[in-house]
GROMACS .gro file of C-alpha atoms in nm:
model
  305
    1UNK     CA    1  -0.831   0.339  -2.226
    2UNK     CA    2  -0.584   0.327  -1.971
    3UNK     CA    3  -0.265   0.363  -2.163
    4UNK     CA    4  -0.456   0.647  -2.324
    5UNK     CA    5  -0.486   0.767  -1.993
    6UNK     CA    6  -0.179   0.773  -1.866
    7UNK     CA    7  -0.038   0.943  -2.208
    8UNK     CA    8  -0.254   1.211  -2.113
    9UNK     CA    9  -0.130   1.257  -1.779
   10UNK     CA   10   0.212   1.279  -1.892
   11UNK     CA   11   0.137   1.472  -2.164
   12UNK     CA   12  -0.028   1.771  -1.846
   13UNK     CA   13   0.270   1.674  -1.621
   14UNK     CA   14   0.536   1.755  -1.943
   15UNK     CA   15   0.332   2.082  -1.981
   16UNK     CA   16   0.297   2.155  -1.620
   17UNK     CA   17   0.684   2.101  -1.589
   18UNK     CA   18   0.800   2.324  -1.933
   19UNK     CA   19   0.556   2.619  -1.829
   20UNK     CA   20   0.708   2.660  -1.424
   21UNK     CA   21   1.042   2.643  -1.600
   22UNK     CA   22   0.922   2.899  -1.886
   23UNK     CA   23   0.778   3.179  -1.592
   24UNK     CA   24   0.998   3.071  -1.321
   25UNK     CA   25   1.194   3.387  -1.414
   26UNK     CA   26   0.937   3.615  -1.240
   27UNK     CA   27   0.924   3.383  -0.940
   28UNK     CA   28   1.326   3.466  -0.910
   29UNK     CA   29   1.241   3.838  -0.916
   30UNK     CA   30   1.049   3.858  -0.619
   31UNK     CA   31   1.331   3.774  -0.454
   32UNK     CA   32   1.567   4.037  -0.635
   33UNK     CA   33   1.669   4.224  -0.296
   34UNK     CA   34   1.807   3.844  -0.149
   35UNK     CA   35   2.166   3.754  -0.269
   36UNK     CA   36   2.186   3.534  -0.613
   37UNK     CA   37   2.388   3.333  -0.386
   38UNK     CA   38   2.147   3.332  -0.044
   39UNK     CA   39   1.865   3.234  -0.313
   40UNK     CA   40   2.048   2.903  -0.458
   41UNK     CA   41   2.155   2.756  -0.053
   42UNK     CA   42   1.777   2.824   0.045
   43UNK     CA   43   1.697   2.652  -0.311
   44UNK     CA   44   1.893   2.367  -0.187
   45UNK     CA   45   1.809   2.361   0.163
   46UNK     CA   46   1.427   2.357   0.116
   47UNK     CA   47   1.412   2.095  -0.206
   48UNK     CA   48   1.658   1.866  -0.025
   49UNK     CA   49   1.397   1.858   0.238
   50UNK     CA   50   1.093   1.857  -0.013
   51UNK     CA   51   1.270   1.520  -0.218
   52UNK     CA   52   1.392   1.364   0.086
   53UNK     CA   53   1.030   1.349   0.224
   54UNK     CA   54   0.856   1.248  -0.127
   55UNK     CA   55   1.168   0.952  -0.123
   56UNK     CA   56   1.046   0.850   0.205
   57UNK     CA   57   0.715   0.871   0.168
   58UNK     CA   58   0.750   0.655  -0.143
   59UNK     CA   59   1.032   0.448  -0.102
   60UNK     CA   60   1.079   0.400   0.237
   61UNK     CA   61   1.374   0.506   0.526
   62UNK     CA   62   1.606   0.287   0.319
   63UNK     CA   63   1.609   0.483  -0.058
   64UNK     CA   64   1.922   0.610   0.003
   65UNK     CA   65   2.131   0.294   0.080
   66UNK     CA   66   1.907   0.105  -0.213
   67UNK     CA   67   1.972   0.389  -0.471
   68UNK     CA   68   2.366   0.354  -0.432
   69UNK     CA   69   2.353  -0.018  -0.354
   70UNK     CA   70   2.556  -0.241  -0.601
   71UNK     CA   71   2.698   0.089  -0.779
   72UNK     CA   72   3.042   0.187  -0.648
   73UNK     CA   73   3.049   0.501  -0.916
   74UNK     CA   74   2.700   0.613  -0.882
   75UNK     CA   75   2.794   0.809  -0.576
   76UNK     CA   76   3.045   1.023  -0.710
   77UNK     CA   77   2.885   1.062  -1.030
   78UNK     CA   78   2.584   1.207  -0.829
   79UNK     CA   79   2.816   1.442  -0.686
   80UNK     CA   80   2.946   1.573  -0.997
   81UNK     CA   81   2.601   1.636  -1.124
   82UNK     CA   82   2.482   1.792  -0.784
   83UNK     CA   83   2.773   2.059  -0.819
   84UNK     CA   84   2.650   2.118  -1.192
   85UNK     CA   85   2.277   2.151  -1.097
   86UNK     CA   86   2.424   2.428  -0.845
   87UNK     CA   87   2.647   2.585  -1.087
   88UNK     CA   88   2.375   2.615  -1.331
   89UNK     CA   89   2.157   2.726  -1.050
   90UNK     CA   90   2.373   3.015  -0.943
   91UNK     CA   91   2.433   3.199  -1.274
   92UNK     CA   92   2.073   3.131  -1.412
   93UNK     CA   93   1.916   3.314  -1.092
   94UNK     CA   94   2.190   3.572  -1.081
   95UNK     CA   95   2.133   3.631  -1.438
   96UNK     CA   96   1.756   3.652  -1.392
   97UNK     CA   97   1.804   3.906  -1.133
   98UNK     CA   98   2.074   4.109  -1.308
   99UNK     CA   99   1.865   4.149  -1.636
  100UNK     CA  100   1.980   3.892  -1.833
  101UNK     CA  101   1.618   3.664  -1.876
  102UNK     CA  102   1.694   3.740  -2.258
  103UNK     CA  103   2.040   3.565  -2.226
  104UNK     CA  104   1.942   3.278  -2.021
  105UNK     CA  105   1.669   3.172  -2.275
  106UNK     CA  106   1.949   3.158  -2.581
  107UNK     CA  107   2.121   2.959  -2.312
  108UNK     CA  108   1.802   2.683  -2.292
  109UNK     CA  109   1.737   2.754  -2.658
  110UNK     CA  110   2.118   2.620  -2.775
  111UNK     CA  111   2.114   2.332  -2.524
  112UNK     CA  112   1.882   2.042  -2.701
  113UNK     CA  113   2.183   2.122  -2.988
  114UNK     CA  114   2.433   2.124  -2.783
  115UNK     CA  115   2.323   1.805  -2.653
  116UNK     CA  116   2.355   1.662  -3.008
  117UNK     CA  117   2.725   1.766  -2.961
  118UNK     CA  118   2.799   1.617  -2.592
  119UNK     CA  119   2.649   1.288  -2.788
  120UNK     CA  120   2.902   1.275  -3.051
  121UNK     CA  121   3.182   1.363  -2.854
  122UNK     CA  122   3.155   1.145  -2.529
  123UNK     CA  123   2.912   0.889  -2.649
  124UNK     CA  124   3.002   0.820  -3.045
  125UNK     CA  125   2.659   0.884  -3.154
  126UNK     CA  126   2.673   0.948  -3.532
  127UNK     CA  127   2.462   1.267  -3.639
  128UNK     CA  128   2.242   1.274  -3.973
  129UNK     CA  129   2.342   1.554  -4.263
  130UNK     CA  130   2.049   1.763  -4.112
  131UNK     CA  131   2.154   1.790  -3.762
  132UNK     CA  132   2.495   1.823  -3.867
  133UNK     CA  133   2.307   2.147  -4.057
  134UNK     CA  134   2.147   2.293  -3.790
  135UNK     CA  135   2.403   2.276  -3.529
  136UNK     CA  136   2.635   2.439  -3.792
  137UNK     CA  137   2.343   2.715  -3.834
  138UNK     CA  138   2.357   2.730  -3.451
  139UNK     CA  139   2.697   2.799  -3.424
  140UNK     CA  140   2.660   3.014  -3.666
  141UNK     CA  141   2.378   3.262  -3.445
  142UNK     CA  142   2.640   3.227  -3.185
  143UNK     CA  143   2.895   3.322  -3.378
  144UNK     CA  144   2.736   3.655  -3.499
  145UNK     CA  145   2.642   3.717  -3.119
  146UNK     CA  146   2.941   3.732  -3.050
  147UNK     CA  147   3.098   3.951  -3.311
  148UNK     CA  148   2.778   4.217  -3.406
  149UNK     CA  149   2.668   4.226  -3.059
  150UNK     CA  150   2.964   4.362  -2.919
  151UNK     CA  151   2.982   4.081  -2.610
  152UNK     CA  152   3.050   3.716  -2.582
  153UNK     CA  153   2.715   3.562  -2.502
  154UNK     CA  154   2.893   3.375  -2.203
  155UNK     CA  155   2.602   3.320  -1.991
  156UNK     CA  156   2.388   3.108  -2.243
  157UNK     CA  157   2.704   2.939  -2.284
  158UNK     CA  158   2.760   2.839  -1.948
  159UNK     CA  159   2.392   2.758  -1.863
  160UNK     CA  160   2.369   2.515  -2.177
  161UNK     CA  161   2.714   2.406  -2.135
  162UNK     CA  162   2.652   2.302  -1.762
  163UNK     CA  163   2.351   2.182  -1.809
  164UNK     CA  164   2.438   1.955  -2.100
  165UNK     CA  165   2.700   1.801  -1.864
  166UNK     CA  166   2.444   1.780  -1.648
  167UNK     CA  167   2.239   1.592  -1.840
  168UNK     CA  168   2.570   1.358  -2.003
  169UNK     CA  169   2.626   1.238  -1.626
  170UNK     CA  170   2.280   1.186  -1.539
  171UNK     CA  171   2.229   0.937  -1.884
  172UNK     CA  172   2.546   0.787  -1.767
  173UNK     CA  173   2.418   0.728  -1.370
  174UNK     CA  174   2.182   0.414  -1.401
  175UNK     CA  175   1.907   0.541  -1.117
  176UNK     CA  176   1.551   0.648  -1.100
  177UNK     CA  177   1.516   1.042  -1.215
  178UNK     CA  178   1.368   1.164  -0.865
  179UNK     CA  179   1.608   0.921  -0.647
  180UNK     CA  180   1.910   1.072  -0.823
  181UNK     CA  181   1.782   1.429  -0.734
  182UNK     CA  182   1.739   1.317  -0.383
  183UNK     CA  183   2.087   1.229  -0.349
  184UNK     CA  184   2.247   1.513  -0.519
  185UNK     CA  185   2.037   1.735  -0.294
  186UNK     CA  186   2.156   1.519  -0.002
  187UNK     CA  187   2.569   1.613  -0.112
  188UNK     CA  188   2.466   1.959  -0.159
  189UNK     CA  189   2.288   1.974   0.151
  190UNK     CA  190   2.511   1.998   0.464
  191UNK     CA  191   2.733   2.238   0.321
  192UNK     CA  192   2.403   2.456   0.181
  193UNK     CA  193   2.316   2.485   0.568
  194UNK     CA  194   2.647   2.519   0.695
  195UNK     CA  195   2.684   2.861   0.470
  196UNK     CA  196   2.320   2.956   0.546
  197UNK     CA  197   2.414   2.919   0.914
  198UNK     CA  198   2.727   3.063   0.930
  199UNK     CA  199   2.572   3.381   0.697
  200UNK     CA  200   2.300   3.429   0.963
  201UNK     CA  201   2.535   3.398   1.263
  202UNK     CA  202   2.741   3.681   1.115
  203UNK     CA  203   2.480   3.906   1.030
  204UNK     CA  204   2.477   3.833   0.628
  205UNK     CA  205   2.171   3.641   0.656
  206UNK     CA  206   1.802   3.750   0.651
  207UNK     CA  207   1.575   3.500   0.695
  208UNK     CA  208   1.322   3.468   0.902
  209UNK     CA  209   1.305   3.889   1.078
  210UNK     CA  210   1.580   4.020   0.852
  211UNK     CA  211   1.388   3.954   0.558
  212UNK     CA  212   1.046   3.915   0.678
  213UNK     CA  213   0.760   3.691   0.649
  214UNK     CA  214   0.722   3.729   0.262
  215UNK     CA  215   1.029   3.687   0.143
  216UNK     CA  216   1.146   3.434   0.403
  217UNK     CA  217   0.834   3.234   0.286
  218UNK     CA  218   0.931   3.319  -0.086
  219UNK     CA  219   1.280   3.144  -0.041
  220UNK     CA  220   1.157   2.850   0.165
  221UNK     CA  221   0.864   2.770  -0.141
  222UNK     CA  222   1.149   2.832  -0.417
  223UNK     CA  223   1.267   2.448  -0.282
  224UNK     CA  224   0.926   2.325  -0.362
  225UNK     CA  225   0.913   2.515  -0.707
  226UNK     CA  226   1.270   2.332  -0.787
  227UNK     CA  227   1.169   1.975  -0.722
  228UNK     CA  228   0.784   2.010  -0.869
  229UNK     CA  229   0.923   2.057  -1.220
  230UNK     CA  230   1.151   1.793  -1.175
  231UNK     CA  231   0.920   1.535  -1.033
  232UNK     CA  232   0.665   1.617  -1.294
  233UNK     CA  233   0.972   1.531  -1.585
  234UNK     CA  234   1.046   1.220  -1.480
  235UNK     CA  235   0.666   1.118  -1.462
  236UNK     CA  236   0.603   1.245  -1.819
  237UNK     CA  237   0.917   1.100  -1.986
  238UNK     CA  238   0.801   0.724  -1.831
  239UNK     CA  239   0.488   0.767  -1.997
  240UNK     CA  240   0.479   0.990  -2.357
  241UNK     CA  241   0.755   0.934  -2.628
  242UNK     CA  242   1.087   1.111  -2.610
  243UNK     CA  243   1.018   1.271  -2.949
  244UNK     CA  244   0.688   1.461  -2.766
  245UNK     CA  245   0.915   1.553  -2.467
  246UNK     CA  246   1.178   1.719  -2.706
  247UNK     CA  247   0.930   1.937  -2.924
  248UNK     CA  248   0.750   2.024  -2.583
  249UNK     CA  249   1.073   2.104  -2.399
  250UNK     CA  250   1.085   2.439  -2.616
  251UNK     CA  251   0.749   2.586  -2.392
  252UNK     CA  252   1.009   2.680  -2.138
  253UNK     CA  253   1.293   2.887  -2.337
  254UNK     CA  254   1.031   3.077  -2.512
  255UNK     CA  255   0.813   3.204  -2.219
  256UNK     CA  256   1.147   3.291  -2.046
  257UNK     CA  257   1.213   3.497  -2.366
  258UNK     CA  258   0.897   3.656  -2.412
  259UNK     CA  259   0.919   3.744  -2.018
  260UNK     CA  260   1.240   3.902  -2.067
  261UNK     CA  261   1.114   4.149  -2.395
  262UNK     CA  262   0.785   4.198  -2.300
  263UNK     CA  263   0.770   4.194  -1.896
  264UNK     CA  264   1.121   4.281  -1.790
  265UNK     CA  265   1.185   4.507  -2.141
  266UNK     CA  266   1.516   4.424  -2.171
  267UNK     CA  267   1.675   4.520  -2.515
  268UNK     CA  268   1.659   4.318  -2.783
  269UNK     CA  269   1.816   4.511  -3.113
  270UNK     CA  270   1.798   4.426  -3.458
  271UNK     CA  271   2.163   4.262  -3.390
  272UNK     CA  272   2.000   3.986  -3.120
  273UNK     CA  273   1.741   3.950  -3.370
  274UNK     CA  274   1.931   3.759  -3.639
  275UNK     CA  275   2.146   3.584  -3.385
  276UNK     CA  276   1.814   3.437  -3.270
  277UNK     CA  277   1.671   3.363  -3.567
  278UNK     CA  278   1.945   3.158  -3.661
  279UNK     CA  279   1.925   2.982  -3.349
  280UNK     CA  280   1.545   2.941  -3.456
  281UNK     CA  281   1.613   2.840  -3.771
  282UNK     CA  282   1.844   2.569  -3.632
  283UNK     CA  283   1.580   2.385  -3.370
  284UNK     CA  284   1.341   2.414  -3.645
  285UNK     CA  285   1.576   2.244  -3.883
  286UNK     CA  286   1.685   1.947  -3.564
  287UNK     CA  287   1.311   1.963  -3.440
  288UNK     CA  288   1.162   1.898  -3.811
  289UNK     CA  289   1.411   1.653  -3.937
  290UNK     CA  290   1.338   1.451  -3.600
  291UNK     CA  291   0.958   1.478  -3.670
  292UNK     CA  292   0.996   1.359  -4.001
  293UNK     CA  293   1.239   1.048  -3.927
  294UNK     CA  294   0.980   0.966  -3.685
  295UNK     CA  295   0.677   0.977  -3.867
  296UNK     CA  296   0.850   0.732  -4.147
  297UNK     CA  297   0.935   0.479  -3.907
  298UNK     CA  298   0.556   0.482  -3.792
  299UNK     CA  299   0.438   0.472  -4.103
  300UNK     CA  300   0.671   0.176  -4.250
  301UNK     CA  301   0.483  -0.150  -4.305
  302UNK     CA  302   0.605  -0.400  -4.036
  303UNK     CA  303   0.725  -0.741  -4.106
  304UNK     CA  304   0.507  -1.032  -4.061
  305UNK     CA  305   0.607  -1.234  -3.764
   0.00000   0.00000   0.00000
């Protein structure tokens, strides 16, 4: 009962965690008349503050000095990843507020496969004939994108590009999901305030009466919508299978799509059409031959011991 428990509770916090990421897009928009740029410091600012007091609460004043404790390269690998995280912070809200929501979902939509490439390339993992097929398929939606679409989709690139990298230094860092947050927020931090401050010394700032109550309260709550997600990852992934996590991790990329068609009515020709269904195609390929691996090794007959 317990373990059953707990898989449900990861399986809510997994959800909980996909479906901010998924709408997050009209959260961003709200904020449309603040700089892409004022957006990600405040971003910063406020979820350094909100992890730094969920570290100490749980942890104690010490987190920091245990986290990098014993680890001489943790500390710069954290800072590579906190300049990613902002990288991929910066064009995904500018995008979202320059009408790309369309864009920026392809971008989420190619990483999982792209991921499957970071893997073979820095880590030597060997891929199976059908995700060799669907990331071939991929490449292939990308490819005709690119060439019928009349512009290089350089934005999903660069989002699922960073945030692959992202996510090959992070597997590489040996430290708890949150902690590691904490202290890439904590590099990121003093020179996040240090622009913020400067901006609202020299009259490029708005925050507090510039901007007013509502959007000044908007930007200081966007730190606590960054971290939420976050937190509520790392709680599922300790407690449902990886396999779940990966099908589920697809919520996100198609409620920001859907938001972009439907709510924001950007364009989205017959051209886009086929370059996403190939990029469909593909994830259903990866997603289904993952599925299908998995259920064989569950349903093998174990050895007797």
């Amino acid at each position: 009962m317990i373990a059953a428990a707990e898989t449900r509770r990861g399986l809510w916090a997994a959800a909980f965690s996909f479906v901010v990421w998924g709408v997050v897009p009209l959260y961003w928009h709200l904020l449309k008349a603040v700089p892409s740029l004022e957006i990600v410091l405040h971003r910063i600012a406020w979820s350094t503050l909100f992890v730094g007091a969920f570290l100490l609460w749980r942890d104690g004043r010490r987190w920091l000095k245990q986290a990098l404790a014993g680890q001489p390269r943790l500390a710069w690998m954290l800072a590579l990843s906190g300049m990613l995280i902002a990288f991929n912070w910066s064009l995904y809200i500018w995008a979202v507020n320059a009408g790309h929501v369309v864009e920026t979902a392809l971008g989420y939509f190619i990483n999982p496969l792209l991921n499957v490439v970071i893997g073979v390339v820095f880590l030597r993992e060997r891929l199976r004939p059908l995700q060799w097929l669907s990331v071939a398929i991929a490449a292939a939606g990308v490819l005709w994108l690119t060439f019928n679409y009349g512009s290089f989709p350089w934005i999903a690139l660069a989002l699922a590009a960073s945030f692959g990298l992202y996510g090959l230094v992070r597997k590489l860092a040996h430290v708890d999901p949150v902690t590691g947050l904490g202290v890439e927020s904590a590099y990121l931090f003093v020179p996040a305030i240090a622009w913020l401050l400067w901006n609202q010394n020299h009259g490029a700032g708005g925050f507090g009466a510039g901007y007013g109550a509502w959007l000044s309260a908007l930007l200081a709550f966007g730190g606590i919508l960054t971290a939420l997600p976050l937190i509520g990852f790392a709680y599922a992934v300790r407690r449902i299978p990886l396999a779940t996590v990966g099908v589920m991790q697809y919520i996100a990329p198609t409620l920001q799509f859907l938001i972009g068609v439907f709510v924001f009515h950007e364009p989205f020709d017959r051209a886009r059409l086929i370059g996403f269904a190939c990029i469909w195609l593909a994830l259903a390929v990866f997603v289904g031959e993952g599925l299908w691996r998995g259920g064989r090794r569950q349903g093998a007959p174990r050895a007797e011991l």
